[in-house]
mmCIF file of C-alpha atoms and ligand atoms in Angstrom:
data_model
loop_
_atom_site.group_PDB
_atom_site.id
_atom_site.type_symbol
_atom_site.label_atom_id
_atom_site.label_comp_id
_atom_site.label_asym_id
_atom_site.label_seq_id
_atom_site.Cartn_x
_atom_site.Cartn_y
_atom_site.Cartn_z
ATOM 1 C CA UNK A 1 0.039 -0.015 0.028
ATOM 2 C CA UNK A 2 1.369 3.533 -0.815
ATOM 3 C CA UNK A 3 2.687 5.411 2.170
ATOM 4 C CA UNK A 4 -0.086 7.053 4.182
ATOM 5 C CA UNK A 5 -0.092 10.817 3.385
ATOM 6 C CA UNK A 6 -0.350 13.506 6.094
ATOM 7 C CA UNK A 7 -3.993 14.141 4.889
ATOM 8 C CA UNK A 8 -4.762 10.480 5.347
ATOM 9 C CA UNK A 9 -3.371 10.452 8.839
ATOM 10 C CA UNK A 10 -5.206 13.709 9.707
ATOM 11 C CA UNK A 11 -8.538 12.174 8.401
ATOM 12 C CA UNK A 12 -7.893 8.994 10.346
ATOM 13 C CA UNK A 13 -7.172 10.914 13.582
ATOM 14 C CA UNK A 14 -10.266 13.146 13.013
ATOM 15 C CA UNK A 15 -12.386 9.952 12.625
ATOM 16 C CA UNK A 16 -11.112 8.720 16.002
ATOM 17 C CA UNK A 17 -11.636 12.102 17.600
ATOM 18 C CA UNK A 18 -15.177 12.346 16.274
ATOM 19 C CA UNK A 19 -16.185 8.895 17.567
ATOM 20 C CA UNK A 20 -14.519 9.277 21.001
ATOM 21 C CA UNK A 21 -16.780 9.672 24.053
ATOM 22 C CA UNK A 22 -14.057 10.865 26.317
ATOM 23 C CA UNK A 23 -10.814 12.558 25.100
ATOM 24 C CA UNK A 24 -7.780 13.064 27.274
ATOM 25 C CA UNK A 25 -5.744 15.905 25.749
ATOM 26 C CA UNK A 26 -2.265 15.457 27.209
ATOM 27 C CA UNK A 27 0.068 18.482 26.626
ATOM 28 C CA UNK A 28 3.659 19.565 27.171
ATOM 29 C CA UNK A 29 5.756 22.654 26.647
ATOM 30 C CA UNK A 30 5.346 22.335 22.793
ATOM 31 C CA UNK A 31 1.718 23.411 22.813
ATOM 32 C CA UNK A 32 2.809 26.750 24.345
ATOM 33 C CA UNK A 33 5.923 27.301 22.072
ATOM 34 C CA UNK A 34 3.863 29.361 19.618
ATOM 35 C CA UNK A 35 2.638 31.517 22.510
ATOM 36 C CA UNK A 36 6.378 32.528 22.938
ATOM 37 C CA UNK A 37 7.196 30.293 25.805
ATOM 38 C CA UNK A 38 10.385 28.332 25.268
ATOM 39 C CA UNK A 39 10.284 24.575 25.631
ATOM 40 C CA UNK A 40 12.752 22.837 27.954
ATOM 41 C CA UNK A 41 14.715 20.390 25.727
ATOM 42 C CA UNK A 42 14.830 21.960 22.270
ATOM 43 C CA UNK A 43 17.995 23.783 21.104
ATOM 44 C CA UNK A 44 16.847 27.064 22.609
ATOM 45 C CA UNK A 45 15.125 25.423 25.510
ATOM 46 C CA UNK A 46 15.231 26.673 29.108
ATOM 47 C CA UNK A 47 17.435 23.691 30.234
ATOM 48 C CA UNK A 48 19.976 24.430 27.564
ATOM 49 C CA UNK A 49 21.183 27.567 29.356
ATOM 50 C CA UNK A 50 19.979 26.693 32.874
ATOM 51 C CA UNK A 51 20.816 23.013 33.623
ATOM 52 C CA UNK A 52 17.999 21.208 35.379
ATOM 53 C CA UNK A 53 20.251 19.781 38.039
ATOM 54 C CA UNK A 54 20.722 23.331 39.296
ATOM 55 C CA UNK A 55 17.386 24.950 38.366
ATOM 56 C CA UNK A 56 14.818 22.141 38.458
ATOM 57 C CA UNK A 57 15.142 21.140 42.140
ATOM 58 C CA UNK A 58 14.488 23.213 45.253
ATOM 59 C CA UNK A 59 17.947 22.286 46.635
ATOM 60 C CA UNK A 60 19.616 23.461 43.407
ATOM 61 C CA UNK A 61 17.715 26.669 43.282
ATOM 62 C CA UNK A 62 18.669 27.497 46.973
ATOM 63 C CA UNK A 63 22.361 26.744 46.223
ATOM 64 C CA UNK A 64 22.346 29.065 43.203
ATOM 65 C CA UNK A 65 20.551 31.761 45.303
ATOM 66 C CA UNK A 66 23.339 31.612 47.915
ATOM 67 C CA UNK A 67 26.248 31.441 45.419
ATOM 68 C CA UNK A 68 25.128 33.455 42.508
ATOM 69 C CA UNK A 69 21.917 35.441 42.992
ATOM 70 C CA UNK A 70 22.494 37.262 39.732
ATOM 71 C CA UNK A 71 22.390 33.952 37.856
ATOM 72 C CA UNK A 72 19.146 32.919 39.591
ATOM 73 C CA UNK A 73 17.590 36.306 38.717
ATOM 74 C CA UNK A 74 18.486 35.737 35.046
ATOM 75 C CA UNK A 75 16.976 32.157 35.190
ATOM 76 C CA UNK A 76 13.716 33.633 36.798
ATOM 77 C CA UNK A 77 13.576 36.308 34.058
ATOM 78 C CA UNK A 78 13.936 33.647 31.344
ATOM 79 C CA UNK A 79 11.195 31.607 33.002
ATOM 80 C CA UNK A 80 8.753 34.295 33.969
ATOM 81 C CA UNK A 81 8.956 36.887 31.244
ATOM 82 C CA UNK A 82 7.495 34.749 28.369
ATOM 83 C CA UNK A 83 4.713 33.583 30.756
ATOM 84 C CA UNK A 84 3.928 37.130 31.766
ATOM 85 C CA UNK A 85 3.472 38.105 27.986
ATOM 86 C CA UNK A 86 1.960 34.785 26.754
ATOM 87 C CA UNK A 87 -1.439 34.452 25.376
ATOM 88 C CA UNK A 88 -3.274 31.196 24.363
ATOM 89 C CA UNK A 89 -2.542 30.289 20.715
ATOM 90 C CA UNK A 90 -4.739 28.529 18.077
ATOM 91 C CA UNK A 91 -3.853 25.038 19.497
ATOM 92 C CA UNK A 92 -5.053 26.000 23.091
ATOM 93 C CA UNK A 93 -8.294 27.487 21.467
ATOM 94 C CA UNK A 94 -8.936 24.287 19.392
ATOM 95 C CA UNK A 95 -8.597 22.103 22.517
ATOM 96 C CA UNK A 96 -11.066 24.339 24.284
ATOM 97 C CA UNK A 97 -13.458 24.130 21.309
ATOM 98 C CA UNK A 98 -13.299 20.309 21.403
ATOM 99 C CA UNK A 99 -15.388 20.552 24.612
ATOM 100 C CA UNK A 100 -18.440 21.549 22.518
ATOM 101 C CA UNK A 101 -18.459 18.156 20.905
ATOM 102 C CA UNK A 102 -17.129 15.580 23.441
ATOM 103 C CA UNK A 103 -16.140 15.076 26.958
ATOM 104 C CA UNK A 104 -12.550 16.430 27.320
ATOM 105 C CA UNK A 105 -10.087 16.082 30.184
ATOM 106 C CA UNK A 106 -6.918 18.303 29.626
ATOM 107 C CA UNK A 107 -3.881 16.835 31.451
ATOM 108 C CA UNK A 108 -1.059 19.342 31.176
ATOM 109 C CA UNK A 109 2.535 19.234 32.272
ATOM 110 C CA UNK A 110 2.619 22.994 31.723
ATOM 111 C CA UNK A 111 2.546 25.582 34.503
ATOM 112 C CA UNK A 112 1.468 28.581 32.365
ATOM 113 C CA UNK A 113 -2.320 28.629 32.843
ATOM 114 C CA UNK A 114 -2.966 28.941 28.982
ATOM 115 C CA UNK A 115 -5.413 26.139 28.708
ATOM 116 C CA UNK A 116 -7.736 27.693 31.350
ATOM 117 C CA UNK A 117 -7.298 31.154 29.595
ATOM 118 C CA UNK A 118 -8.287 29.595 26.307
ATOM 119 C CA UNK A 119 -11.531 28.437 27.930
ATOM 120 C CA UNK A 120 -10.845 24.677 28.698
ATOM 121 C CA UNK A 121 -13.013 23.943 31.773
ATOM 122 C CA UNK A 122 -11.453 20.701 33.016
ATOM 123 C CA UNK A 123 -7.634 21.062 33.285
ATOM 124 C CA UNK A 124 -5.468 18.855 35.420
ATOM 125 C CA UNK A 125 -2.141 20.506 36.075
ATOM 126 C CA UNK A 126 0.019 17.559 37.028
ATOM 127 C CA UNK A 127 3.189 19.706 37.482
ATOM 128 C CA UNK A 128 1.288 22.545 39.206
ATOM 129 C CA UNK A 129 0.977 26.179 38.191
ATOM 130 C CA UNK A 130 3.129 29.302 38.465
ATOM 131 C CA UNK A 131 -0.038 31.306 38.997
ATOM 132 C CA UNK A 132 -0.849 30.047 42.467
ATOM 133 C CA UNK A 133 1.341 30.613 45.580
ATOM 134 C CA UNK A 134 1.047 28.185 48.472
ATOM 135 C CA UNK A 135 2.514 27.811 52.004
ATOM 136 C CA UNK A 136 4.343 24.762 53.353
ATOM 137 C CA UNK A 137 1.095 22.888 53.954
ATOM 138 C CA UNK A 138 -0.057 23.445 50.392
ATOM 139 C CA UNK A 139 -2.720 25.875 51.370
ATOM 140 C CA UNK A 140 -3.320 28.766 48.781
ATOM 141 C CA UNK A 141 -1.742 32.017 49.873
ATOM 142 C CA UNK A 142 -2.523 33.985 46.660
ATOM 143 C CA UNK A 143 -3.114 33.822 43.037
ATOM 144 C CA UNK A 144 -0.725 35.605 40.589
ATOM 145 C CA UNK A 145 -1.846 37.440 37.529
ATOM 146 C CA UNK A 146 0.344 37.844 34.414
ATOM 147 C CA UNK A 147 0.744 41.520 35.645
ATOM 148 C CA UNK A 148 2.213 40.253 38.933
ATOM 149 C CA UNK A 149 4.657 38.224 36.938
ATOM 150 C CA UNK A 150 5.584 41.475 34.940
ATOM 151 C CA UNK A 151 6.140 43.230 38.186
ATOM 152 C CA UNK A 152 8.518 40.501 39.399
ATOM 153 C CA UNK A 153 10.379 40.510 36.073
ATOM 154 C CA UNK A 154 10.820 44.326 36.157
ATOM 155 C CA UNK A 155 12.180 44.102 39.731
ATOM 156 C CA UNK A 156 14.582 41.261 38.760
ATOM 157 C CA UNK A 157 15.838 43.294 35.763
ATOM 158 C CA UNK A 158 16.424 46.239 37.931
ATOM 159 C CA UNK A 159 18.350 44.209 40.460
ATOM 160 C CA UNK A 160 20.606 42.289 38.019
ATOM 161 C CA UNK A 161 22.446 45.561 37.459
ATOM 162 C CA UNK A 162 22.808 46.329 41.145
ATOM 163 C CA UNK A 163 25.955 45.379 43.220
ATOM 164 C CA UNK A 164 23.839 44.535 46.270
ATOM 165 C CA UNK A 165 21.813 41.951 44.262
ATOM 166 C CA UNK A 166 21.785 39.342 46.908
ATOM 167 C CA UNK A 167 19.800 41.669 49.282
ATOM 168 C CA UNK A 168 17.440 42.587 46.435
ATOM 169 C CA UNK A 169 16.505 39.145 45.345
ATOM 170 C CA UNK A 170 14.068 38.439 48.142
ATOM 171 C CA UNK A 171 12.440 41.853 47.588
ATOM 172 C CA UNK A 172 12.083 41.080 43.766
ATOM 173 C CA UNK A 173 10.333 37.806 44.185
ATOM 174 C CA UNK A 174 8.351 38.563 47.357
ATOM 175 C CA UNK A 175 4.878 38.260 45.489
ATOM 176 C CA UNK A 176 5.654 34.702 44.621
ATOM 177 C CA UNK A 177 8.063 33.339 47.225
ATOM 178 C CA UNK A 178 9.563 34.147 50.645
ATOM 179 C CA UNK A 179 9.068 34.042 54.352
ATOM 180 C CA UNK A 180 6.125 35.453 56.362
ATOM 181 C CA UNK A 181 5.194 35.109 60.003
ATOM 182 C CA UNK A 182 3.390 31.793 59.328
ATOM 183 C CA UNK A 183 6.320 30.356 57.505
ATOM 184 C CA UNK A 184 7.536 30.168 53.932
ATOM 185 C CA UNK A 185 5.492 30.354 50.686
ATOM 186 C CA UNK A 186 6.307 29.547 47.098
ATOM 187 C CA UNK A 187 4.702 28.802 43.728
ATOM 188 C CA UNK A 188 2.616 25.672 43.538
ATOM 189 C CA UNK A 189 4.956 23.912 41.108
ATOM 190 C CA UNK A 190 6.387 20.349 40.945
ATOM 191 C CA UNK A 191 10.116 20.179 40.683
ATOM 192 C CA UNK A 192 12.276 17.068 40.235
ATOM 193 C CA UNK A 193 12.059 14.953 43.334
ATOM 194 C CA UNK A 194 8.634 16.450 44.335
ATOM 195 C CA UNK A 195 5.455 14.447 44.507
ATOM 196 C CA UNK A 196 3.017 14.989 41.622
ATOM 197 C CA UNK A 197 0.373 17.642 42.088
ATOM 198 C CA UNK A 198 -2.681 16.185 43.789
ATOM 199 C CA UNK A 199 -5.585 15.668 43.341
ATOM 200 C CA UNK A 200 -4.674 16.397 39.652
ATOM 201 C CA UNK A 201 -2.377 13.461 39.145
ATOM 202 C CA UNK A 202 -4.805 10.826 40.645
ATOM 203 C CA UNK A 203 -7.654 12.230 38.536
ATOM 204 C CA UNK A 204 -5.353 12.234 35.497
ATOM 205 C CA UNK A 205 -4.655 8.518 36.006
ATOM 206 C CA UNK A 206 -8.453 7.829 36.285
ATOM 207 C CA UNK A 207 -9.116 9.774 33.130
ATOM 208 C CA UNK A 208 -6.405 7.797 31.306
ATOM 209 C CA UNK A 209 -8.135 4.553 32.351
ATOM 210 C CA UNK A 210 -11.588 5.797 31.373
ATOM 211 C CA UNK A 211 -10.882 7.649 28.032
ATOM 212 C CA UNK A 212 -11.123 6.104 24.553
ATOM 213 C CA UNK A 213 -8.773 8.554 22.886
ATOM 214 C CA UNK A 214 -5.574 10.442 23.930
ATOM 215 C CA UNK A 215 -4.506 13.500 21.951
ATOM 216 C CA UNK A 216 -0.924 14.077 22.995
ATOM 217 C CA UNK A 217 0.433 17.485 21.988
ATOM 218 C CA UNK A 218 3.977 18.971 22.226
ATOM 219 C CA UNK A 219 5.772 16.686 24.642
ATOM 220 C CA UNK A 220 9.146 14.911 24.531
ATOM 221 C CA UNK A 221 7.534 12.210 26.748
ATOM 222 C CA UNK A 222 10.837 12.104 28.795
ATOM 223 C CA UNK A 223 9.685 12.984 32.371
ATOM 224 C CA UNK A 224 8.041 10.335 34.419
ATOM 225 C CA UNK A 225 5.520 9.642 35.794
ATOM 226 C CA UNK A 226 3.598 12.135 33.627
ATOM 227 C CA UNK A 227 5.106 10.681 30.373
ATOM 228 C CA UNK A 228 3.517 7.261 31.031
ATOM 229 C CA UNK A 229 -0.028 8.550 30.769
ATOM 230 C CA UNK A 230 -0.498 7.883 27.025
ATOM 231 C CA UNK A 231 0.816 4.307 27.304
ATOM 232 C CA UNK A 232 -1.359 3.810 30.447
ATOM 233 C CA UNK A 233 -4.425 4.912 28.441
ATOM 234 C CA UNK A 234 -3.491 2.757 25.398
ATOM 235 C CA UNK A 235 -3.143 -0.273 27.750
ATOM 236 C CA UNK A 236 -6.664 0.365 28.765
ATOM 237 C CA UNK A 237 -7.835 0.425 25.199
ATOM 238 C CA UNK A 238 -7.486 4.104 24.128
ATOM 239 C CA UNK A 239 -6.179 5.219 20.737
ATOM 240 C CA UNK A 240 -3.199 7.602 20.997
ATOM 241 C CA UNK A 241 -2.873 10.497 18.548
ATOM 242 C CA UNK A 242 0.458 12.350 18.819
ATOM 243 C CA UNK A 243 1.059 15.892 17.540
ATOM 244 C CA UNK A 244 4.680 17.339 17.290
ATOM 245 C CA UNK A 245 7.665 17.807 15.065
ATOM 246 C CA UNK A 246 9.541 14.827 16.512
ATOM 247 C CA UNK A 247 9.477 11.058 16.099
ATOM 248 C CA UNK A 248 6.395 9.611 17.426
ATOM 249 C CA UNK A 249 5.199 6.483 19.451
ATOM 250 C CA UNK A 250 1.483 7.067 19.091
ATOM 251 C CA UNK A 251 -1.056 5.000 17.077
ATOM 252 C CA UNK A 252 -1.296 7.970 14.712
ATOM 253 C CA UNK A 253 1.502 10.541 14.277
ATOM 254 C CA UNK A 254 0.688 14.079 13.032
ATOM 255 C CA UNK A 255 4.042 15.739 12.386
ATOM 256 C CA UNK A 256 4.307 19.511 12.621
ATOM 257 C CA UNK A 257 3.430 22.436 14.803
ATOM 258 C CA UNK A 258 0.590 22.379 17.277
ATOM 259 C CA UNK A 259 -0.746 25.690 16.195
ATOM 260 C CA UNK A 260 -1.116 24.371 12.526
ATOM 261 C CA UNK A 261 -2.295 20.748 13.223
ATOM 262 C CA UNK A 262 -4.493 20.874 16.161
ATOM 263 C CA UNK A 263 -7.129 23.469 14.714
ATOM 264 C CA UNK A 264 -7.115 21.516 11.419
ATOM 265 C CA UNK A 265 -7.708 18.294 13.353
ATOM 266 C CA UNK A 266 -10.561 19.587 15.468
ATOM 267 C CA UNK A 267 -12.198 21.294 12.401
ATOM 268 C CA UNK A 268 -11.990 18.127 10.409
ATOM 269 C CA UNK A 269 -13.365 16.089 13.236
ATOM 270 C CA UNK A 270 -16.375 18.303 13.932
ATOM 271 C CA UNK A 271 -17.010 20.206 10.762
HETATM 272 N N1 APR B 301 4.196 22.273 18.289
HETATM 273 C C1 APR B 301 4.272 21.055 18.765
HETATM 274 N N2 APR B 301 5.316 20.487 19.467
HETATM 275 C C2 APR B 301 6.377 21.270 19.607
HETATM 276 C C3 APR B 301 6.455 22.609 19.188
HETATM 277 C C4 APR B 301 5.255 23.148 18.445
HETATM 278 N N3 APR B 301 5.265 24.373 17.937
HETATM 279 N N4 APR B 301 7.675 23.183 19.429
HETATM 280 C C5 APR B 301 8.379 22.100 20.060
HETATM 281 N N5 APR B 301 7.604 21.105 20.167
HETATM 282 C C6 APR B 301 7.934 19.727 20.833
HETATM 283 C C7 APR B 301 9.330 19.456 20.879
HETATM 284 O O1 APR B 301 9.699 18.782 19.660
HETATM 285 C C8 APR B 301 9.400 18.469 22.070
HETATM 286 O O2 APR B 301 9.123 17.151 21.722
HETATM 287 O O3 APR B 301 7.497 19.968 22.166
HETATM 288 C C9 APR B 301 8.314 19.067 22.965
HETATM 289 C C10 APR B 301 8.791 19.769 24.190
HETATM 290 O O4 APR B 301 9.619 18.866 24.971
HETATM 291 P P1 APR B 301 10.237 19.298 26.416
HETATM 292 O O5 APR B 301 10.862 20.593 26.167
HETATM 293 O O6 APR B 301 10.910 18.153 26.884
HETATM 294 O O7 APR B 301 8.931 19.705 27.282
HETATM 295 P P2 APR B 301 7.912 18.655 28.025
HETATM 296 O O8 APR B 301 7.735 17.449 27.276
HETATM 297 O O9 APR B 301 6.678 19.486 28.379
HETATM 298 O O10 APR B 301 8.799 18.439 29.345
HETATM 299 C C11 APR B 301 8.122 17.696 30.408
HETATM 300 O O11 APR B 301 10.045 18.236 31.839
HETATM 301 O O12 APR B 301 11.518 19.665 32.772
HETATM 302 C C12 APR B 301 10.298 19.011 32.961
HETATM 303 O O13 APR B 301 8.607 19.944 34.397
HETATM 304 C C13 APR B 301 9.164 20.055 33.121
HETATM 305 O O14 APR B 301 6.792 19.761 32.447
HETATM 306 C C14 APR B 301 8.136 19.660 31.975
HETATM 307 C C15 APR B 301 8.534 18.289 31.695
#
């Protein structure tokens, strides 16, 4: 049989999506790339300049804060500035639109809040979110807006040029992390070595068992346990559709950018 063409694969994926009763949309940094947020492991990814062993664990971050507060400030600017300016893109919008036609559970590894901003109503943030600040017990201290992130970035930019930067760092990040009379507070994010965000992760596993189709978008599938979700769903009988520029392990591989493929797929499935 001649090789399947991209349009054959898109049509096959649309047929699965149309017939699904419950779709889990599993997303990674790639779905937000076209909103201006760098991914982690691409050539210009965040971990390229800021190695995860120093910047993706709480211990590593505390060590950098003590040794080189200016470098921590530069990392935080690289992390927060794109999130402060980001808006949902066409892929986020298409995922939200899918809810008009079928039951959708979004399981995202992202901490940028863009699925909710695009209108998705059921979003499980298995790696937490930068837009919520919690105390040591996990209780909500405050929600952050993109304006709050802008304020923090402006303060960090001002302090990176100051000699007394180690003193200024706590002031710059005070809206999102620090010490108050009742103890420390920080963003509700999951770093390496942390437990997954709950109840989101337990609900994500339940959704993986119950769904009949997984639409995996923009993830390198390298970080466990989140990355095992699509294979968990497939083992329970779901079909896995994968969207991204890289090699693929899904049942149906749609190669390319999320912002191009996902709107076309949803439009074809529910025209
Ligand atoms: N459209 C679709 N996919 C894209 C796009 C795009 N425009 N641009 C990049 N990608 C793909 C890349 O090819 C890559 O496969 O998105 C994926 C991003 O992979 P990672 O950078 O590893 O991001 P992610 O899979 O979300 O990482 C998982 O690792 O460091 C931790 O906690 C962090 O949640 C993150 C987790």
